[in-house]
């Protein structure tokens, strides 16, 4: 453990961290650069609450950026993990929980087979390699504002921390790597058609967030994902639906449960992470059996991992998914809808033009206009400078929001009356702070 002999504040930890880690954090958006101030160092979490090293309690609307669907320290997850840890933490062999987790994923989603990995980045990177290996083609289509992890080829015009920190491109990614990436505007079927008309026989895959949540929440327009699926099928390319954020969150079978399952199509490959690890590093990619059979050792496309299918991570993920029943999803949906109404009415009362957009229970606020946001250009046009003062007023009142206007807010099944009341009480002053904000 860290040194507990004398009390150290968040500020103390941040100074120590700055000396030994770049920017004092292990993932950029945690650094509060977009909202000002230093990060809060959290010590513990239970249900919808986080407690920092200074003893302050916050209602958590980040949920570890998505994984904590059930809230923190859910008893079923803690019990399962505690029992599993006592039996050893990693064997480097196949083990029972990874089979059970794979079966659960196959039962809930449109994948025939699945390969477990340790992060969402690994999942998308490996899915793209598999798509290229399967099709024998090189080009990858992605959409601006979508974030698929820090994969070299996918960082072009990415969302999440890349947009939060205003990083235009990324030094360290060779030009020849992104030369095979075609970046198109999101929700633009004409742009998709034009790219395929010109390059269709060279495109290995289209990768898209099932519903983008990394430029704020920008849901697919009706029929957009189906159009991607149809277009890929017609041209012999694969559709990779990235459900790292939406998977097992917006329905029991992810975003596909809201569109593909209803409309009768399925992606060729899907990627998962976050919720399926139950707060541990576990992620996955899966899809059509004939495509997955190209993966080593069944086929020639190589992919591997020392900790892939780790018994503790898969135990946590399995316990999380088993506890995520219809009642849990109903609670999350109800809490999210209630919260969206509270936020909208506080901003309206304070005279702040805004738009709340949702994909299932995931939602975010766009500042400065009530117009629908359908793409990255629209997301970037918002008055993001209103968010910093709003964020800090919420933080001061004990509500922990994602420290960026371009990230979505995550509600858990544990967000009860008490947690929602704390948020409701915090909103009016925060909305006033947003109203009074000035551009930098
Ligand atoms: C849609 C999407 N894909 C991929 C990733 C990368 O996952 P990880 O951070 O586990 O590497 C993320 C992370 O936020 C994500 O939201």
GROMACS .gro file of C-alpha atoms and ligand atoms in nm:
model
  456
    1UNK     CA    1   0.000   0.000   0.000
    2UNK     CA    2   0.095   0.365  -0.014
    3UNK     CA    3   0.241   0.546   0.286
    4UNK     CA    4  -0.039   0.586   0.545
    5UNK     CA    5   0.171   0.711   0.836
    6UNK     CA    6   0.074   1.072   0.770
    7UNK     CA    7  -0.230   1.208   0.591
    8UNK     CA    8  -0.173   1.310   0.233
    9UNK     CA    9  -0.423   1.511   0.029
   10UNK     CA   10  -0.511   1.477  -0.339
   11UNK     CA   11  -0.275   1.767  -0.401
   12UNK     CA   12   0.008   1.586  -0.215
   13UNK     CA   13  -0.045   1.271  -0.421
   14UNK     CA   14  -0.062   1.474  -0.742
   15UNK     CA   15   0.274   1.639  -0.667
   16UNK     CA   16   0.428   1.297  -0.597
   17UNK     CA   17   0.270   1.161  -0.915
   18UNK     CA   18   0.395   1.451  -1.128
   19UNK     CA   19   0.751   1.367  -1.022
   20UNK     CA   20   0.729   1.005  -1.135
   21UNK     CA   21   0.461   0.995  -1.411
   22UNK     CA   22   0.411   1.215  -1.718
   23UNK     CA   23   0.132   1.460  -1.634
   24UNK     CA   24   0.083   1.282  -1.301
   25UNK     CA   25  -0.169   1.033  -1.440
   26UNK     CA   26  -0.180   0.698  -1.615
   27UNK     CA   27  -0.446   0.796  -1.870
   28UNK     CA   28  -0.471   1.153  -2.006
   29UNK     CA   29  -0.835   1.253  -1.942
   30UNK     CA   30  -0.794   1.186  -1.570
   31UNK     CA   31  -0.568   1.492  -1.548
   32UNK     CA   32  -0.844   1.760  -1.542
   33UNK     CA   33  -0.657   1.957  -1.810
   34UNK     CA   34  -0.985   2.052  -1.984
   35UNK     CA   35  -1.158   2.172  -1.668
   36UNK     CA   36  -0.865   2.314  -1.471
   37UNK     CA   37  -0.731   2.220  -1.129
   38UNK     CA   38  -0.572   1.896  -1.020
   39UNK     CA   39  -0.728   1.550  -1.021
   40UNK     CA   40  -0.905   1.403  -0.721
   41UNK     CA   41  -0.737   1.089  -0.587
   42UNK     CA   42  -1.004   0.837  -0.493
   43UNK     CA   43  -0.954   0.589  -0.213
   44UNK     CA   44  -1.268   0.378  -0.210
   45UNK     CA   45  -1.604   0.325  -0.372
   46UNK     CA   46  -1.929   0.166  -0.270
   47UNK     CA   47  -2.251   0.164  -0.473
   48UNK     CA   48  -2.287   0.502  -0.648
   49UNK     CA   49  -2.038   0.672  -0.410
   50UNK     CA   50  -1.666   0.745  -0.427
   51UNK     CA   51  -1.458   0.870  -0.133
   52UNK     CA   52  -1.135   1.062  -0.195
   53UNK     CA   53  -0.817   1.060   0.012
   54UNK     CA   54  -0.938   1.372   0.196
   55UNK     CA   55  -1.256   1.195   0.306
   56UNK     CA   56  -1.491   1.380   0.065
   57UNK     CA   57  -1.780   1.173  -0.073
   58UNK     CA   58  -1.903   1.209  -0.429
   59UNK     CA   59  -2.186   1.063  -0.633
   60UNK     CA   60  -1.995   0.898  -0.916
   61UNK     CA   61  -2.114   0.960  -1.273
   62UNK     CA   62  -1.797   0.827  -1.434
   63UNK     CA   63  -1.817   0.467  -1.320
   64UNK     CA   64  -1.449   0.408  -1.406
   65UNK     CA   65  -1.541   0.531  -1.759
   66UNK     CA   66  -1.804   0.264  -1.802
   67UNK     CA   67  -1.718  -0.063  -1.631
   68UNK     CA   68  -1.906  -0.012  -1.303
   69UNK     CA   69  -2.254  -0.098  -1.434
   70UNK     CA   70  -2.361  -0.228  -1.093
   71UNK     CA   71  -2.190   0.044  -0.890
   72UNK     CA   72  -1.875   0.001  -0.680
   73UNK     CA   73  -1.797  -0.302  -0.464
   74UNK     CA   74  -2.109  -0.493  -0.566
   75UNK     CA   75  -2.134  -0.782  -0.316
   76UNK     CA   76  -2.173  -1.051  -0.585
   77UNK     CA   77  -1.860  -0.933  -0.763
   78UNK     CA   78  -1.654  -0.887  -0.446
   79UNK     CA   79  -1.753  -1.232  -0.313
   80UNK     CA   80  -1.671  -1.405  -0.642
   81UNK     CA   81  -1.337  -1.227  -0.678
   82UNK     CA   82  -1.237  -1.283  -0.315
   83UNK     CA   83  -1.301  -1.655  -0.349
   84UNK     CA   84  -1.116  -1.672  -0.682
   85UNK     CA   85  -0.809  -1.479  -0.562
   86UNK     CA   86  -0.752  -1.727  -0.281
   87UNK     CA   87  -0.704  -1.998  -0.543
   88UNK     CA   88  -0.430  -1.818  -0.737
   89UNK     CA   89  -0.435  -1.519  -0.969
   90UNK     CA   90  -0.301  -1.635  -1.307
   91UNK     CA   91  -0.213  -1.973  -1.452
   92UNK     CA   92  -0.124  -1.906  -1.816
   93UNK     CA   93  -0.345  -2.203  -1.905
   94UNK     CA   94  -0.711  -2.221  -2.000
   95UNK     CA   95  -0.934  -2.207  -1.691
   96UNK     CA   96  -1.310  -2.252  -1.625
   97UNK     CA   97  -1.423  -1.889  -1.572
   98UNK     CA   98  -1.301  -1.777  -1.915
   99UNK     CA   99  -1.514  -2.046  -2.081
  100UNK     CA  100  -1.820  -1.940  -1.879
  101UNK     CA  101  -1.762  -1.572  -1.962
  102UNK     CA  102  -1.723  -1.651  -2.333
  103UNK     CA  103  -2.048  -1.853  -2.320
  104UNK     CA  104  -2.226  -1.561  -2.152
  105UNK     CA  105  -2.103  -1.321  -2.423
  106UNK     CA  106  -2.206  -1.557  -2.703
  107UNK     CA  107  -2.550  -1.599  -2.542
  108UNK     CA  108  -2.610  -1.223  -2.517
  109UNK     CA  109  -2.465  -1.089  -2.841
  110UNK     CA  110  -2.460  -1.177  -3.213
  111UNK     CA  111  -2.113  -1.336  -3.198
  112UNK     CA  112  -2.055  -1.705  -3.273
  113UNK     CA  113  -1.712  -1.710  -3.114
  114UNK     CA  114  -1.507  -1.477  -2.900
  115UNK     CA  115  -1.139  -1.420  -2.809
  116UNK     CA  116  -1.065  -1.263  -2.471
  117UNK     CA  117  -0.801  -0.992  -2.434
  118UNK     CA  118  -0.711  -0.741  -2.162
  119UNK     CA  119  -0.816  -0.397  -2.293
  120UNK     CA  120  -1.049  -0.237  -2.544
  121UNK     CA  121  -0.747  -0.114  -2.737
  122UNK     CA  122  -0.624  -0.470  -2.780
  123UNK     CA  123  -0.971  -0.577  -2.890
  124UNK     CA  124  -1.002  -0.321  -3.170
  125UNK     CA  125  -0.639  -0.362  -3.278
  126UNK     CA  126  -0.682  -0.738  -3.301
  127UNK     CA  127  -1.021  -0.716  -3.475
  128UNK     CA  128  -0.866  -0.498  -3.745
  129UNK     CA  129  -0.576  -0.734  -3.793
  130UNK     CA  130  -0.822  -1.021  -3.826
  131UNK     CA  131  -1.036  -0.828  -4.076
  132UNK     CA  132  -0.727  -0.752  -4.285
  133UNK     CA  133  -0.606  -1.112  -4.262
  134UNK     CA  134  -0.948  -1.249  -4.355
  135UNK     CA  135  -1.013  -1.020  -4.650
  136UNK     CA  136  -0.653  -0.988  -4.773
  137UNK     CA  137  -0.713  -0.609  -4.796
  138UNK     CA  138  -0.545  -0.318  -4.615
  139UNK     CA  139  -0.776  -0.016  -4.600
  140UNK     CA  140  -0.972   0.063  -4.284
  141UNK     CA  141  -1.263   0.309  -4.272
  142UNK     CA  142  -1.328   0.493  -3.945
  143UNK     CA  143  -1.540   0.795  -3.852
  144UNK     CA  144  -1.414   1.125  -3.713
  145UNK     CA  145  -1.494   1.167  -3.346
  146UNK     CA  146  -1.503   0.792  -3.283
  147UNK     CA  147  -1.243   0.659  -3.039
  148UNK     CA  148  -1.133   0.298  -3.053
  149UNK     CA  149  -0.845   0.303  -2.807
  150UNK     CA  150  -0.492   0.420  -2.878
  151UNK     CA  151  -0.432   0.194  -3.179
  152UNK     CA  152  -0.189   0.370  -3.419
  153UNK     CA  153  -0.411   0.338  -3.726
  154UNK     CA  154  -0.723   0.453  -3.540
  155UNK     CA  155  -0.601   0.772  -3.374
  156UNK     CA  156  -0.678   0.987  -3.677
  157UNK     CA  157  -0.945   1.245  -3.584
  158UNK     CA  158  -1.027   1.050  -3.270
  159UNK     CA  159  -1.259   1.139  -2.984
  160UNK     CA  160  -1.212   1.095  -2.608
  161UNK     CA  161  -0.883   1.234  -2.469
  162UNK     CA  162  -0.758   1.318  -2.817
  163UNK     CA  163  -1.034   1.576  -2.864
  164UNK     CA  164  -1.045   1.675  -2.495
  165UNK     CA  165  -0.680   1.775  -2.505
  166UNK     CA  166  -0.706   1.921  -2.856
  167UNK     CA  167  -0.432   1.692  -2.992
  168UNK     CA  168  -0.452   1.731  -3.371
  169UNK     CA  169  -0.271   1.412  -3.467
  170UNK     CA  170  -0.035   1.201  -3.268
  171UNK     CA  171   0.342   1.226  -3.295
  172UNK     CA  172   0.482   0.875  -3.298
  173UNK     CA  173   0.233   0.735  -3.547
  174UNK     CA  174   0.412   0.696  -3.883
  175UNK     CA  175   0.233   0.855  -4.178
  176UNK     CA  176   0.234   0.526  -4.368
  177UNK     CA  177   0.029   0.366  -4.087
  178UNK     CA  178  -0.255   0.619  -4.108
  179UNK     CA  179  -0.226   0.624  -4.489
  180UNK     CA  180  -0.436   0.308  -4.488
  181UNK     CA  181  -0.705   0.469  -4.270
  182UNK     CA  182  -0.992   0.650  -4.441
  183UNK     CA  183  -1.162   0.894  -4.204
  184UNK     CA  184  -1.523   0.985  -4.290
  185UNK     CA  185  -1.777   1.217  -4.126
  186UNK     CA  186  -2.007   1.028  -3.888
  187UNK     CA  187  -2.368   0.961  -3.991
  188UNK     CA  188  -2.287   1.050  -4.353
  189UNK     CA  189  -2.410   0.767  -4.576
  190UNK     CA  190  -2.319   0.959  -4.893
  191UNK     CA  191  -1.955   0.978  -4.780
  192UNK     CA  192  -1.959   0.603  -4.709
  193UNK     CA  193  -2.105   0.531  -5.052
  194UNK     CA  194  -1.848   0.753  -5.222
  195UNK     CA  195  -1.556   0.584  -5.041
  196UNK     CA  196  -1.681   0.239  -5.138
  197UNK     CA  197  -1.751   0.347  -5.498
  198UNK     CA  198  -1.387   0.450  -5.531
  199UNK     CA  199  -1.203   0.199  -5.314
  200UNK     CA  200  -1.455  -0.076  -5.234
  201UNK     CA  201  -1.235  -0.365  -5.347
  202UNK     CA  202  -0.948  -0.247  -5.123
  203UNK     CA  203  -1.144  -0.185  -4.801
  204UNK     CA  204  -1.090  -0.455  -4.538
  205UNK     CA  205  -1.333  -0.317  -4.283
  206UNK     CA  206  -1.539  -0.032  -4.147
  207UNK     CA  207  -1.500   0.022  -3.774
  208UNK     CA  208  -1.757   0.232  -3.592
  209UNK     CA  209  -1.866   0.288  -3.236
  210UNK     CA  210  -2.206   0.115  -3.215
  211UNK     CA  211  -2.320   0.451  -3.084
  212UNK     CA  212  -2.043   0.705  -3.041
  213UNK     CA  213  -1.988   0.813  -2.682
  214UNK     CA  214  -1.640   0.960  -2.715
  215UNK     CA  215  -1.731   1.294  -2.877
  216UNK     CA  216  -2.020   1.321  -2.636
  217UNK     CA  217  -2.311   1.094  -2.718
  218UNK     CA  218  -2.393   1.113  -3.089
  219UNK     CA  219  -2.631   0.828  -3.171
  220UNK     CA  220  -2.643   0.677  -3.520
  221UNK     CA  221  -2.924   0.823  -3.729
  222UNK     CA  222  -3.197   0.565  -3.798
  223UNK     CA  223  -3.068   0.312  -4.051
  224UNK     CA  224  -2.702   0.432  -4.046
  225UNK     CA  225  -2.557   0.117  -3.888
  226UNK     CA  226  -2.770  -0.103  -4.113
  227UNK     CA  227  -2.641   0.091  -4.414
  228UNK     CA  228  -2.285   0.020  -4.301
  229UNK     CA  229  -2.367  -0.349  -4.264
  230UNK     CA  230  -2.531  -0.371  -4.608
  231UNK     CA  231  -2.252  -0.176  -4.778
  232UNK     CA  232  -1.979  -0.390  -4.625
  233UNK     CA  233  -2.158  -0.709  -4.722
  234UNK     CA  234  -2.203  -0.590  -5.081
  235UNK     CA  235  -1.832  -0.510  -5.115
  236UNK     CA  236  -1.685  -0.808  -4.929
  237UNK     CA  237  -1.561  -0.588  -4.642
  238UNK     CA  238  -1.626  -0.656  -4.275
  239UNK     CA  239  -1.823  -0.434  -4.037
  240UNK     CA  240  -1.660  -0.407  -3.694
  241UNK     CA  241  -1.902  -0.266  -3.439
  242UNK     CA  242  -1.707  -0.130  -3.142
  243UNK     CA  243  -1.920  -0.200  -2.835
  244UNK     CA  244  -1.642  -0.146  -2.580
  245UNK     CA  245  -1.848   0.134  -2.425
  246UNK     CA  246  -2.205   0.034  -2.515
  247UNK     CA  247  -2.166  -0.343  -2.475
  248UNK     CA  248  -2.370  -0.494  -2.189
  249UNK     CA  249  -2.456  -0.138  -2.084
  250UNK     CA  250  -2.732   0.004  -2.302
  251UNK     CA  251  -2.912  -0.333  -2.314
  252UNK     CA  252  -2.814  -0.683  -2.205
  253UNK     CA  253  -2.685  -0.735  -2.560
  254UNK     CA  254  -2.540  -0.388  -2.601
  255UNK     CA  255  -2.633  -0.134  -2.868
  256UNK     CA  256  -2.695  -0.415  -3.115
  257UNK     CA  257  -2.998  -0.494  -2.897
  258UNK     CA  258  -3.139  -0.152  -2.993
  259UNK     CA  259  -3.081  -0.166  -3.369
  260UNK     CA  260  -2.942  -0.482  -3.534
  261UNK     CA  261  -3.152  -0.721  -3.327
  262UNK     CA  262  -3.465  -0.525  -3.421
  263UNK     CA  263  -3.375  -0.459  -3.786
  264UNK     CA  264  -3.237  -0.806  -3.859
  265UNK     CA  265  -2.866  -0.753  -3.935
  266UNK     CA  266  -2.548  -0.825  -3.748
  267UNK     CA  267  -2.193  -0.691  -3.760
  268UNK     CA  268  -1.923  -0.931  -3.881
  269UNK     CA  269  -1.707  -0.856  -3.577
  270UNK     CA  270  -1.777  -0.682  -3.246
  271UNK     CA  271  -1.544  -0.555  -2.977
  272UNK     CA  272  -1.622  -0.545  -2.606
  273UNK     CA  273  -1.455  -0.422  -2.286
  274UNK     CA  274  -1.543  -0.215  -1.979
  275UNK     CA  275  -1.859  -0.379  -1.828
  276UNK     CA  276  -1.751  -0.733  -1.924
  277UNK     CA  277  -1.444  -0.700  -1.698
  278UNK     CA  278  -1.643  -0.597  -1.391
  279UNK     CA  279  -1.373  -0.341  -1.301
  280UNK     CA  280  -1.080  -0.566  -1.398
  281UNK     CA  281  -0.879  -0.564  -1.723
  282UNK     CA  282  -1.083  -0.788  -1.953
  283UNK     CA  283  -1.203  -0.720  -2.305
  284UNK     CA  284  -1.292  -0.925  -2.612
  285UNK     CA  285  -1.354  -0.937  -2.982
  286UNK     CA  286  -1.580  -1.184  -3.154
  287UNK     CA  287  -1.807  -1.244  -3.448
  288UNK     CA  288  -1.882  -1.477  -3.739
  289UNK     CA  289  -1.738  -1.824  -3.686
  290UNK     CA  290  -1.581  -1.837  -4.034
  291UNK     CA  291  -1.396  -1.511  -3.962
  292UNK     CA  292  -1.295  -1.606  -3.606
  293UNK     CA  293  -1.159  -1.939  -3.733
  294UNK     CA  294  -0.886  -1.740  -3.909
  295UNK     CA  295  -0.737  -1.661  -3.569
  296UNK     CA  296  -0.437  -1.857  -3.437
  297UNK     CA  297  -0.418  -2.140  -3.343
  298UNK     CA  298  -0.726  -2.230  -3.552
  299UNK     CA  299  -0.602  -2.014  -3.842
  300UNK     CA  300  -0.307  -1.804  -3.958
  301UNK     CA  301  -0.378  -1.458  -3.805
  302UNK     CA  302  -0.163  -1.428  -3.494
  303UNK     CA  303  -0.290  -1.277  -3.169
  304UNK     CA  304  -0.193  -1.364  -2.811
  305UNK     CA  305  -0.172  -1.235  -2.452
  306UNK     CA  306  -0.001  -1.342  -2.126
  307UNK     CA  307  -0.298  -1.235  -1.913
  308UNK     CA  308  -0.577  -1.293  -2.171
  309UNK     CA  309  -0.875  -1.464  -2.005
  310UNK     CA  310  -0.720  -1.403  -1.663
  311UNK     CA  311  -0.917  -1.606  -1.404
  312UNK     CA  312  -0.979  -1.315  -1.167
  313UNK     CA  313  -1.080  -1.069  -1.440
  314UNK     CA  314  -1.311  -1.322  -1.604
  315UNK     CA  315  -1.462  -1.414  -1.266
  316UNK     CA  316  -1.539  -1.046  -1.201
  317UNK     CA  317  -1.684  -1.002  -1.549
  318UNK     CA  318  -1.898  -1.312  -1.520
  319UNK     CA  319  -2.033  -1.210  -1.178
  320UNK     CA  320  -2.114  -0.865  -1.319
  321UNK     CA  321  -2.297  -0.996  -1.623
  322UNK     CA  322  -2.490  -1.253  -1.418
  323UNK     CA  323  -2.608  -0.978  -1.181
  324UNK     CA  324  -2.697  -0.751  -1.475
  325UNK     CA  325  -3.052  -0.880  -1.518
  326UNK     CA  326  -3.355  -0.706  -1.666
  327UNK     CA  327  -3.433  -0.543  -1.330
  328UNK     CA  328  -3.084  -0.389  -1.317
  329UNK     CA  329  -3.117  -0.249  -1.671
  330UNK     CA  330  -3.463  -0.110  -1.584
  331UNK     CA  331  -3.315   0.069  -1.278
  332UNK     CA  332  -3.030   0.216  -1.485
  333UNK     CA  333  -3.267   0.335  -1.759
  334UNK     CA  334  -3.502   0.497  -1.505
  335UNK     CA  335  -3.219   0.671  -1.317
  336UNK     CA  336  -3.065   0.793  -1.642
  337UNK     CA  337  -3.395   0.933  -1.777
  338UNK     CA  338  -3.463   1.106  -1.444
  339UNK     CA  339  -3.115   1.257  -1.444
  340UNK     CA  340  -3.143   1.377  -1.804
  341UNK     CA  341  -3.466   1.559  -1.714
  342UNK     CA  342  -3.306   1.716  -1.404
  343UNK     CA  343  -3.003   1.841  -1.598
  344UNK     CA  344  -3.215   1.981  -1.882
  345UNK     CA  345  -3.451   2.161  -1.648
  346UNK     CA  346  -3.168   2.313  -1.436
  347UNK     CA  347  -2.994   2.442  -1.751
  348UNK     CA  348  -3.320   2.576  -1.892
  349UNK     CA  349  -3.395   2.755  -1.564
  350UNK     CA  350  -3.048   2.915  -1.576
  351UNK     CA  351  -3.098   3.020  -1.940
  352UNK     CA  352  -2.821   2.796  -2.077
  353UNK     CA  353  -2.892   2.673  -2.430
  354UNK     CA  354  -2.806   2.304  -2.443
  355UNK     CA  355  -2.889   1.968  -2.586
  356UNK     CA  356  -2.897   1.640  -2.394
  357UNK     CA  357  -2.834   1.340  -2.622
  358UNK     CA  358  -2.868   0.976  -2.523
  359UNK     CA  359  -2.798   0.628  -2.652
  360UNK     CA  360  -2.994   0.406  -2.418
  361UNK     CA  361  -2.883   0.502  -2.066
  362UNK     CA  362  -2.560   0.672  -2.182
  363UNK     CA  363  -2.601   1.045  -2.222
  364UNK     CA  364  -2.410   1.369  -2.246
  365UNK     CA  365  -2.476   1.743  -2.262
  366UNK     CA  366  -2.382   1.967  -2.555
  367UNK     CA  367  -2.345   2.330  -2.456
  368UNK     CA  368  -2.461   2.647  -2.628
  369UNK     CA  369  -2.726   2.525  -2.870
  370UNK     CA  370  -3.038   2.310  -2.871
  371UNK     CA  371  -2.967   2.180  -3.222
  372UNK     CA  372  -2.913   1.805  -3.270
  373UNK     CA  373  -2.548   1.700  -3.291
  374UNK     CA  374  -2.499   1.434  -3.559
  375UNK     CA  375  -2.124   1.442  -3.620
  376UNK     CA  376  -1.784   1.547  -3.488
  377UNK     CA  377  -1.802   1.895  -3.643
  378UNK     CA  378  -2.127   1.955  -3.454
  379UNK     CA  379  -1.975   1.824  -3.130
  380UNK     CA  380  -1.671   2.049  -3.166
  381UNK     CA  381  -1.889   2.353  -3.235
  382UNK     CA  382  -2.036   2.344  -2.883
  383UNK     CA  383  -1.948   2.602  -2.616
  384UNK     CA  384  -1.727   2.355  -2.431
  385UNK     CA  385  -1.590   2.639  -2.216
  386UNK     CA  386  -1.918   2.641  -2.024
  387UNK     CA  387  -1.840   2.294  -1.893
  388UNK     CA  388  -1.538   2.371  -1.667
  389UNK     CA  389  -1.727   2.599  -1.425
  390UNK     CA  390  -2.025   2.360  -1.430
  391UNK     CA  391  -1.795   2.065  -1.357
  392UNK     CA  392  -1.624   2.237  -1.062
  393UNK     CA  393  -1.952   2.351  -0.909
  394UNK     CA  394  -2.078   1.992  -0.926
  395UNK     CA  395  -1.750   1.861  -0.780
  396UNK     CA  396  -1.766   2.110  -0.493
  397UNK     CA  397  -2.121   1.990  -0.422
  398UNK     CA  398  -2.011   1.625  -0.417
  399UNK     CA  399  -2.084   1.504  -0.770
  400UNK     CA  400  -1.803   1.351  -0.974
  401UNK     CA  401  -1.859   1.405  -1.349
  402UNK     CA  402  -1.626   1.309  -1.635
  403UNK     CA  403  -1.377   1.598  -1.653
  404UNK     CA  404  -1.450   1.676  -2.019
  405UNK     CA  405  -1.742   1.811  -2.223
  406UNK     CA  406  -1.672   1.538  -2.479
  407UNK     CA  407  -1.734   1.236  -2.256
  408UNK     CA  408  -2.059   1.067  -2.165
  409UNK     CA  409  -2.207   1.037  -1.817
  410UNK     CA  410  -2.238   0.684  -1.680
  411UNK     CA  411  -2.522   0.584  -1.448
  412UNK     CA  412  -2.518   0.256  -1.254
  413UNK     CA  413  -2.784   0.024  -1.117
  414UNK     CA  414  -2.682   0.149  -0.772
  415UNK     CA  415  -2.784   0.513  -0.833
  416UNK     CA  416  -3.064   0.532  -0.579
  417UNK     CA  417  -3.288   0.806  -0.441
  418UNK     CA  418  -3.014   0.945  -0.212
  419UNK     CA  419  -2.758   0.970  -0.494
  420UNK     CA  420  -3.006   1.129  -0.736
  421UNK     CA  421  -3.115   1.380  -0.471
  422UNK     CA  422  -2.752   1.485  -0.415
  423UNK     CA  423  -2.721   1.551  -0.790
  424UNK     CA  424  -3.053   1.737  -0.802
  425UNK     CA  425  -2.942   1.964  -0.518
  426UNK     CA  426  -2.609   2.038  -0.689
  427UNK     CA  427  -2.751   2.126  -1.032
  428UNK     CA  428  -2.898   2.480  -0.991
  429UNK     CA  429  -2.569   2.642  -0.875
  430UNK     CA  430  -2.372   2.451  -1.138
  431UNK     CA  431  -2.613   2.564  -1.409
  432UNK     CA  432  -2.567   2.923  -1.290
  433UNK     CA  433  -2.190   2.877  -1.312
  434UNK     CA  434  -2.229   2.755  -1.671
  435UNK     CA  435  -2.450   3.054  -1.749
  436UNK     CA  436  -2.191   3.296  -1.612
  437UNK     CA  437  -1.896   3.127  -1.787
  438UNK     CA  438  -1.686   3.324  -2.037
  439UNK     CA  439  -1.487   3.184  -2.328
  440UNK     CA  440  -1.115   3.156  -2.249
  441LIG     C1  441  -1.559   0.271  -2.794
  441LIG     C2  442  -1.426   0.243  -2.733
  441LIG     N1  443  -1.343   0.158  -2.792
  441LIG     C3  444  -1.223   0.126  -2.740
  441LIG     C4  445  -1.180   0.184  -2.623
  441LIG     C5  446  -1.046   0.149  -2.565
  441LIG     O1  447  -1.061   0.071  -2.451
  441LIG     P1  448  -0.941   0.065  -2.342
  441LIG     O2  449  -0.936   0.199  -2.277
  441LIG     O3  450  -0.985  -0.046  -2.249
  441LIG     O4  451  -0.817   0.030  -2.415
  441LIG     C6  452  -1.265   0.273  -2.556
  441LIG     C7  453  -1.221   0.337  -2.429
  441LIG     O5  454  -1.277   0.432  -2.381
  441LIG     C8  455  -1.390   0.303  -2.611
  441LIG     O6  456  -1.475   0.389  -2.552
   0.00000   0.00000   0.00000
